[in-house]
Each structure stands twice: as structure tokens, then as C-alpha cells.
């Protein structure tokens, strides 16, 4: 589907959606309690629905009322479907693989080809030394069988933090103590911190020394109601829009959040953006932005919108250590570079970096988004700096993480096309 954007000014207030990352973890933690409770302030993206469907297949009942999801997990593990469908959600797939290992039965994961092509090497390496079988039955199916026993585990931290989070969430339920040591470089560490925070919120004891986690066994997740905080990953698009094209108030954000993508605030400040803290959010105004070098290894989801910011800044900047981005919904290194260049900017790959030379404005043009929600949203922000319209092919991909994105985007742009 096609959407044409040709706006050059923003003015207004947006309430950001809930953190998808926190919502995944809270829904799983409440379900592992085998009790009844409610997760409040959940936005129903396709990724969250994939997690809910997998929980349902493992015996969890849920009821949705607006943005509240009431969970009844009293039948968790009793009533089960052994075919789980994570659709296109990498988090769902990587979190549920260890969960199925609580049951010592054959499970099949069916998802999109693009999802199942994403790396699972961390689990494959871990399971080689355990009595766990895991193999790819086809381009759209993974089969796994085994029972996870307590022990001392080590996992690479340089592929995706989701593997580490997936293991940590099930270790407290095992009939003995375990350790999990993270080897190699620990990237996206903030997401593991998020997992640990949610586990502790649900009554789990977990300790850490350096890059080793100590998890006592025979624990139980405690039932509780939980409120999901606002999402800095999604807020970044509106904060960038304000810095590029006017004035935006972005609300619903926890100033003390541990989300890694909260780094967008510091980055905008370093670039020279006029950004200030307001109650429950931030206010940002159009500013002269200056390019800088940004290490994105811990904030990979921000890469496309940071590329757009650099393309409309003075000077040349780098998005550094981008290799892991090749295994997202698209090869996000290539698609970020393509986005900038197709709109008349200047970007290139250089080793493990994306190099972007800024300009006063971009030209505009046609963008194919490769079914990547973050490329769609970054292209929308880039349109604010374009002389000509931006035509987005595949804009519906935003449903993966932010179905209401264009509804919210419309709130802060002029109510007419700018010519």
C-alpha cells in the first residue's frame, strides 16, 4: 500500500505508545506465575499479539479491554498446542524457545521466512552440549525437543540480548540453582537489564556479578498487576520530527526509565537540539543540528531515525558498529543507506559503520520499505525535510510495532499538504 507525505512543519502533542519490549516481558512474567492479573497500558501491535497467541497455545486465557490485558494463566502448561506461531516477532521466538523446554516435548515454531532466517546460533551452540534437539524443518519451521535442567550456562552476548533474556526468564523455575555467564561483547545490555527488572517486579530473585547472573531455582513468579511505561523507541520519531521541523511535545515517558533507547534524549542534546524536560515527557523545537559519531550497538532500533537526523545536520557523522542490523526485518544497514540516498541525501556503508553527510534539505522521492516498520517511520520523519513529496510503498508495515503511528503523526503535522 502507498502513502504520500509532503509536510514541512510539526506542531502539537503526542502521547507515545507503551513499550513493546516491557509489554512482552510483563505478559510472559504474569503468565509464568500461573495466576490471574492485569497488564495495563498495552498497545496491541502485531508483535504483542504474536506473544499473546503463543501464551494462549500454552494454556493461557486472556481478555482485552482497550489497553488492559487480563491474564488467566491457571491452565498454563496443562492445555497446550505444540505448534507455536511467532509470526514476524523475533522477541517472541527467542523468548518462547526456552519456555517450551520446561515441558520435555516436541514443539514446532512456525513463522515468516524472514523471521526464521534471523540468527539462532546462540541457542544452537548452547543446546549442543545439552540433551536438547533443535533443527530447522523448513524455511518457515523450527522443531525443538528437550527439557532444560539447572546448571552453569554460557552464552554469547554479541548476537542478540533476546537469547539471554529468554534463558533468564525460565531459569528461576528449574529445580535447582543456575548461573548464566555472558561471553564475548555484551551488546544491547539495557534490554537484559529490562528483563531482570521485570523479573524482580514479579518476585524473582536474581543476582549479577560482572557479566554472570546467579539465579536460584525452585522460585515462583508472583501474581501482580503491572503498568507498562511509554516507549522511547517510538518516541524517538516524534522527538526527531520536532528537532527537524517545528515544535513537538512527546508525552507518556518515564524520565528515569532504564530503556536503552532513552539515549535519544542525550543524542539530540549533543546534536544541538532545543529539548527540555516537561512533566511526563519532553518538548523539542526546531534547531540547527550538528552531526556526530554515534555507537548504535546498544540502541540498534534507533539507527534509521538517527540516519535521518544526520542527513539533515551540518557536517558528516557515523552510525558505528551496525553489523547486527543486517538481521532485522530487513538488512537495516542497506535499507537505512538506501532510504537516505533515495531521498537525495548522502550515505554509504564503510566497514561496520554507516557514514552520513548532512544537507540543509532532502529532495524527496519513492521509498520501498522492505516490510520494515522502522524504515517506514524513519521515512515519514525524513519527509519533513524534503522539498518534494515522499511516497512510501508498504507503509502498513508499522502494524508490527506501532499500528497507530500515522494517526499520531497526523496530530503534529499541518492538516494540509504543503506545496
Tab-separated table of C-alpha atoms in Angstrom, residues 176-395:
chain	number	residue	atom	x	y	z
A	176	UNK	CA	17.957	-26.131	41.187
A	177	UNK	CA	20.289	-23.147	41.058
A	178	UNK	CA	21.830	-21.935	37.791
A	179	UNK	CA	24.363	-19.449	36.527
A	180	UNK	CA	24.424	-17.747	33.162
A	181	UNK	CA	27.690	-16.179	32.018
A	182	UNK	CA	27.638	-13.764	29.084
A	183	UNK	CA	30.717	-14.136	26.901
A	184	UNK	CA	32.050	-12.049	24.036
A	185	UNK	CA	30.887	-8.433	23.953
A	186	UNK	CA	27.643	-7.787	25.840
A	187	UNK	CA	25.576	-5.740	23.372
A	188	UNK	CA	22.108	-4.282	23.998
A	189	UNK	CA	22.732	-4.846	27.704
A	190	UNK	CA	19.940	-2.440	28.615
A	191	UNK	CA	17.376	-4.919	27.289
A	192	UNK	CA	18.673	-7.613	29.638
A	193	UNK	CA	18.517	-5.103	32.486
A	194	UNK	CA	14.889	-4.547	31.497
A	195	UNK	CA	14.249	-8.300	31.702
A	196	UNK	CA	15.843	-8.515	35.151
A	197	UNK	CA	13.788	-5.529	36.349
A	198	UNK	CA	10.538	-7.143	35.225
A	199	UNK	CA	11.504	-10.474	36.808
A	200	UNK	CA	12.202	-8.732	40.101
A	201	UNK	CA	8.906	-6.848	39.843
A	202	UNK	CA	7.209	-10.260	39.713
A	203	UNK	CA	9.041	-11.511	42.791
A	204	UNK	CA	12.032	-13.308	41.271
A	205	UNK	CA	15.418	-13.245	42.996
A	206	UNK	CA	18.357	-12.820	40.631
A	207	UNK	CA	21.899	-11.587	41.243
A	208	UNK	CA	24.657	-10.355	38.966
A	209	UNK	CA	28.429	-10.076	39.250
A	210	UNK	CA	30.076	-8.530	36.221
A	211	UNK	CA	28.598	-10.468	33.275
A	212	UNK	CA	27.461	-13.529	35.231
A	213	UNK	CA	23.910	-13.961	36.519
A	214	UNK	CA	23.154	-16.135	39.542
A	215	UNK	CA	19.600	-17.479	39.560
A	216	UNK	CA	18.277	-19.571	42.464
A	217	UNK	CA	15.944	-22.357	41.376
A	218	UNK	CA	12.582	-23.512	42.722
A	219	UNK	CA	11.198	-19.978	42.566
A	220	UNK	CA	7.724	-18.856	41.559
A	221	UNK	CA	6.656	-15.716	39.741
A	222	UNK	CA	4.250	-13.738	41.905
A	223	UNK	CA	0.877	-12.550	40.613
A	224	UNK	CA	0.524	-8.788	40.326
A	225	UNK	CA	-0.994	-6.099	38.167
A	226	UNK	CA	1.542	-4.154	36.122
A	227	UNK	CA	1.563	-0.861	34.227
A	228	UNK	CA	3.734	-0.710	31.096
A	229	UNK	CA	5.654	2.544	30.650
A	230	UNK	CA	5.888	4.575	27.442
A	231	UNK	CA	8.234	3.555	24.636
A	232	UNK	CA	11.360	5.612	23.946
A	233	UNK	CA	11.971	3.695	20.703
A	234	UNK	CA	8.726	5.069	19.274
A	235	UNK	CA	9.079	8.469	20.943
A	236	UNK	CA	12.321	8.959	19.012
A	237	UNK	CA	10.450	9.576	15.751
A	238	UNK	CA	8.406	12.437	17.179
A	239	UNK	CA	11.347	13.907	19.061
A	240	UNK	CA	13.315	13.886	15.798
A	241	UNK	CA	10.365	15.427	13.959
A	242	UNK	CA	10.283	18.322	16.400
A	243	UNK	CA	14.027	18.919	16.066
A	244	UNK	CA	13.776	18.932	12.274
A	245	UNK	CA	10.540	20.747	11.566
A	246	UNK	CA	8.922	22.721	14.347
A	247	UNK	CA	7.708	22.035	17.860
A	248	UNK	CA	6.583	18.768	19.435
A	249	UNK	CA	5.632	17.705	22.926
A	250	UNK	CA	6.158	13.980	23.384
A	251	UNK	CA	4.363	12.651	26.423
A	252	UNK	CA	3.916	9.443	28.393
A	253	UNK	CA	7.609	8.898	29.109
A	254	UNK	CA	9.319	7.918	32.341
A	255	UNK	CA	12.269	10.275	32.836
A	256	UNK	CA	14.031	7.661	34.979
A	257	UNK	CA	13.443	4.792	32.543
A	258	UNK	CA	16.123	2.143	32.088
A	259	UNK	CA	15.189	1.693	28.428
A	260	UNK	CA	18.327	1.841	26.329
A	261	UNK	CA	16.602	3.949	23.690
A	262	UNK	CA	16.222	6.741	26.227
A	263	UNK	CA	19.665	7.610	24.832
A	264	UNK	CA	17.809	9.523	22.085
A	265	UNK	CA	17.469	12.408	24.556
A	266	UNK	CA	21.222	12.657	25.116
A	267	UNK	CA	21.950	12.282	21.402
A	268	UNK	CA	19.591	15.101	20.449
A	269	UNK	CA	21.131	17.333	23.110
A	270	UNK	CA	24.636	16.614	21.768
A	271	UNK	CA	23.454	17.402	18.245
A	272	UNK	CA	22.293	20.815	19.440
A	273	UNK	CA	18.549	20.212	19.614
A	274	UNK	CA	16.464	22.552	21.760
A	275	UNK	CA	14.999	19.874	24.013
A	276	UNK	CA	13.633	20.314	27.513
A	277	UNK	CA	12.039	18.152	30.152
A	278	UNK	CA	8.364	18.637	30.933
A	279	UNK	CA	6.129	16.694	33.280
A	280	UNK	CA	5.639	13.179	31.872
A	281	UNK	CA	7.667	13.859	28.731
A	282	UNK	CA	9.828	16.182	26.653
A	283	UNK	CA	9.455	19.246	24.468
A	284	UNK	CA	11.653	19.793	21.426
A	285	UNK	CA	11.863	22.649	18.926
A	286	UNK	CA	13.404	23.023	15.500
A	287	UNK	CA	17.124	23.553	15.869
A	288	UNK	CA	20.316	23.707	13.861
A	289	UNK	CA	21.638	20.181	14.238
A	290	UNK	CA	25.287	19.186	14.075
A	291	UNK	CA	26.496	15.767	13.017
A	292	UNK	CA	28.352	13.472	15.389
A	293	UNK	CA	29.532	9.886	15.596
A	294	UNK	CA	27.113	7.557	17.395
A	295	UNK	CA	27.764	3.998	18.578
A	296	UNK	CA	24.460	2.195	17.926
A	297	UNK	CA	25.457	-1.270	19.164
A	298	UNK	CA	23.268	-0.863	22.264
A	299	UNK	CA	20.500	1.129	20.527
A	300	UNK	CA	20.026	-0.673	17.194
A	301	UNK	CA	16.351	0.251	16.829
A	302	UNK	CA	17.240	3.944	16.685
A	303	UNK	CA	19.549	3.554	13.691
A	304	UNK	CA	17.168	4.526	10.844
A	305	UNK	CA	15.863	7.668	12.547
A	306	UNK	CA	19.390	8.645	13.630
A	307	UNK	CA	20.427	8.292	9.991
A	308	UNK	CA	17.660	10.713	9.044
A	309	UNK	CA	18.792	13.191	11.726
A	310	UNK	CA	22.380	13.046	10.443
A	311	UNK	CA	21.200	13.539	6.859
A	312	UNK	CA	19.630	16.868	7.905
A	313	UNK	CA	22.542	18.046	10.078
A	314	UNK	CA	25.647	20.101	9.438
A	315	UNK	CA	28.741	18.020	8.811
A	316	UNK	CA	29.419	14.313	8.481
A	317	UNK	CA	28.617	11.727	11.131
A	318	UNK	CA	28.862	7.984	11.616
A	319	UNK	CA	26.496	5.358	12.929
A	320	UNK	CA	29.062	2.940	14.277
A	321	UNK	CA	29.019	-0.833	14.850
A	322	UNK	CA	25.933	-1.575	12.795
A	323	UNK	CA	26.652	-5.193	11.811
A	324	UNK	CA	23.856	-6.713	13.910
A	325	UNK	CA	21.333	-4.628	11.990
A	326	UNK	CA	21.691	-6.892	8.980
A	327	UNK	CA	19.413	-9.414	10.672
A	328	UNK	CA	16.352	-7.330	11.448
A	329	UNK	CA	13.098	-7.208	9.468
A	330	UNK	CA	15.315	-6.052	6.621
A	331	UNK	CA	19.054	-5.715	6.240
A	332	UNK	CA	18.726	-2.447	8.092
A	333	UNK	CA	22.219	-1.297	7.180
A	334	UNK	CA	21.380	-1.418	3.491
A	335	UNK	CA	17.831	-0.118	3.868
A	336	UNK	CA	18.890	2.832	6.041
A	337	UNK	CA	21.544	3.834	3.496
A	338	UNK	CA	19.058	3.309	0.667
A	339	UNK	CA	16.425	5.448	2.420
A	340	UNK	CA	18.762	8.421	2.760
A	341	UNK	CA	20.161	8.179	-0.763
A	342	UNK	CA	16.771	7.656	-2.427
A	343	UNK	CA	15.578	10.896	-0.830
A	344	UNK	CA	18.541	12.837	-2.175
A	345	UNK	CA	20.872	12.579	0.800
A	346	UNK	CA	24.362	11.139	1.010
A	347	UNK	CA	25.068	7.940	2.928
A	348	UNK	CA	27.318	4.940	2.477
A	349	UNK	CA	28.463	1.786	4.199
A	350	UNK	CA	32.040	1.844	5.404
A	351	UNK	CA	33.174	-1.253	7.256
A	352	UNK	CA	30.951	-1.630	10.305
A	353	UNK	CA	29.690	1.952	10.048
A	354	UNK	CA	27.168	3.989	8.127
A	355	UNK	CA	28.634	7.345	7.108
A	356	UNK	CA	26.141	10.176	6.519
A	357	UNK	CA	26.904	13.650	5.175
A	358	UNK	CA	24.263	16.177	6.141
A	359	UNK	CA	22.435	18.672	3.958
A	360	UNK	CA	20.097	21.607	4.515
A	361	UNK	CA	17.262	19.628	2.973
A	362	UNK	CA	16.483	16.423	1.133
A	363	UNK	CA	14.735	16.154	-2.213
A	364	UNK	CA	12.037	13.526	-1.729
A	365	UNK	CA	11.067	10.538	-3.844
A	366	UNK	CA	9.790	6.970	-3.713
A	367	UNK	CA	10.723	4.656	-0.855
A	368	UNK	CA	10.195	0.910	-0.738
A	369	UNK	CA	10.302	-0.121	2.895
A	370	UNK	CA	11.098	-3.861	2.645
A	371	UNK	CA	8.330	-4.659	5.151
A	372	UNK	CA	10.382	-2.923	7.856
A	373	UNK	CA	8.344	-0.852	10.295
A	374	UNK	CA	11.297	1.268	11.406
A	375	UNK	CA	12.190	2.221	7.848
A	376	UNK	CA	8.585	3.347	7.301
A	377	UNK	CA	8.627	5.562	10.390
A	378	UNK	CA	12.082	6.967	9.607
A	379	UNK	CA	10.951	7.783	6.049
A	380	UNK	CA	7.969	9.656	7.500
A	381	UNK	CA	10.259	11.795	9.648
A	382	UNK	CA	12.600	12.360	6.679
A	383	UNK	CA	9.669	13.669	4.628
A	384	UNK	CA	9.586	16.727	6.908
A	385	UNK	CA	12.962	17.779	5.499
A	386	UNK	CA	12.139	17.126	1.840
A	387	UNK	CA	11.331	19.665	-0.882
A	388	UNK	CA	9.151	17.207	-2.818
A	389	UNK	CA	6.701	14.557	-1.614
A	390	UNK	CA	7.838	11.245	-0.165
A	391	UNK	CA	5.865	8.264	-1.426
A	392	UNK	CA	6.122	5.262	0.897
A	393	UNK	CA	5.436	1.835	-0.578
A	394	UNK	CA	4.470	-0.649	2.141
A	395	UNK	CA	3.578	1.808	4.897
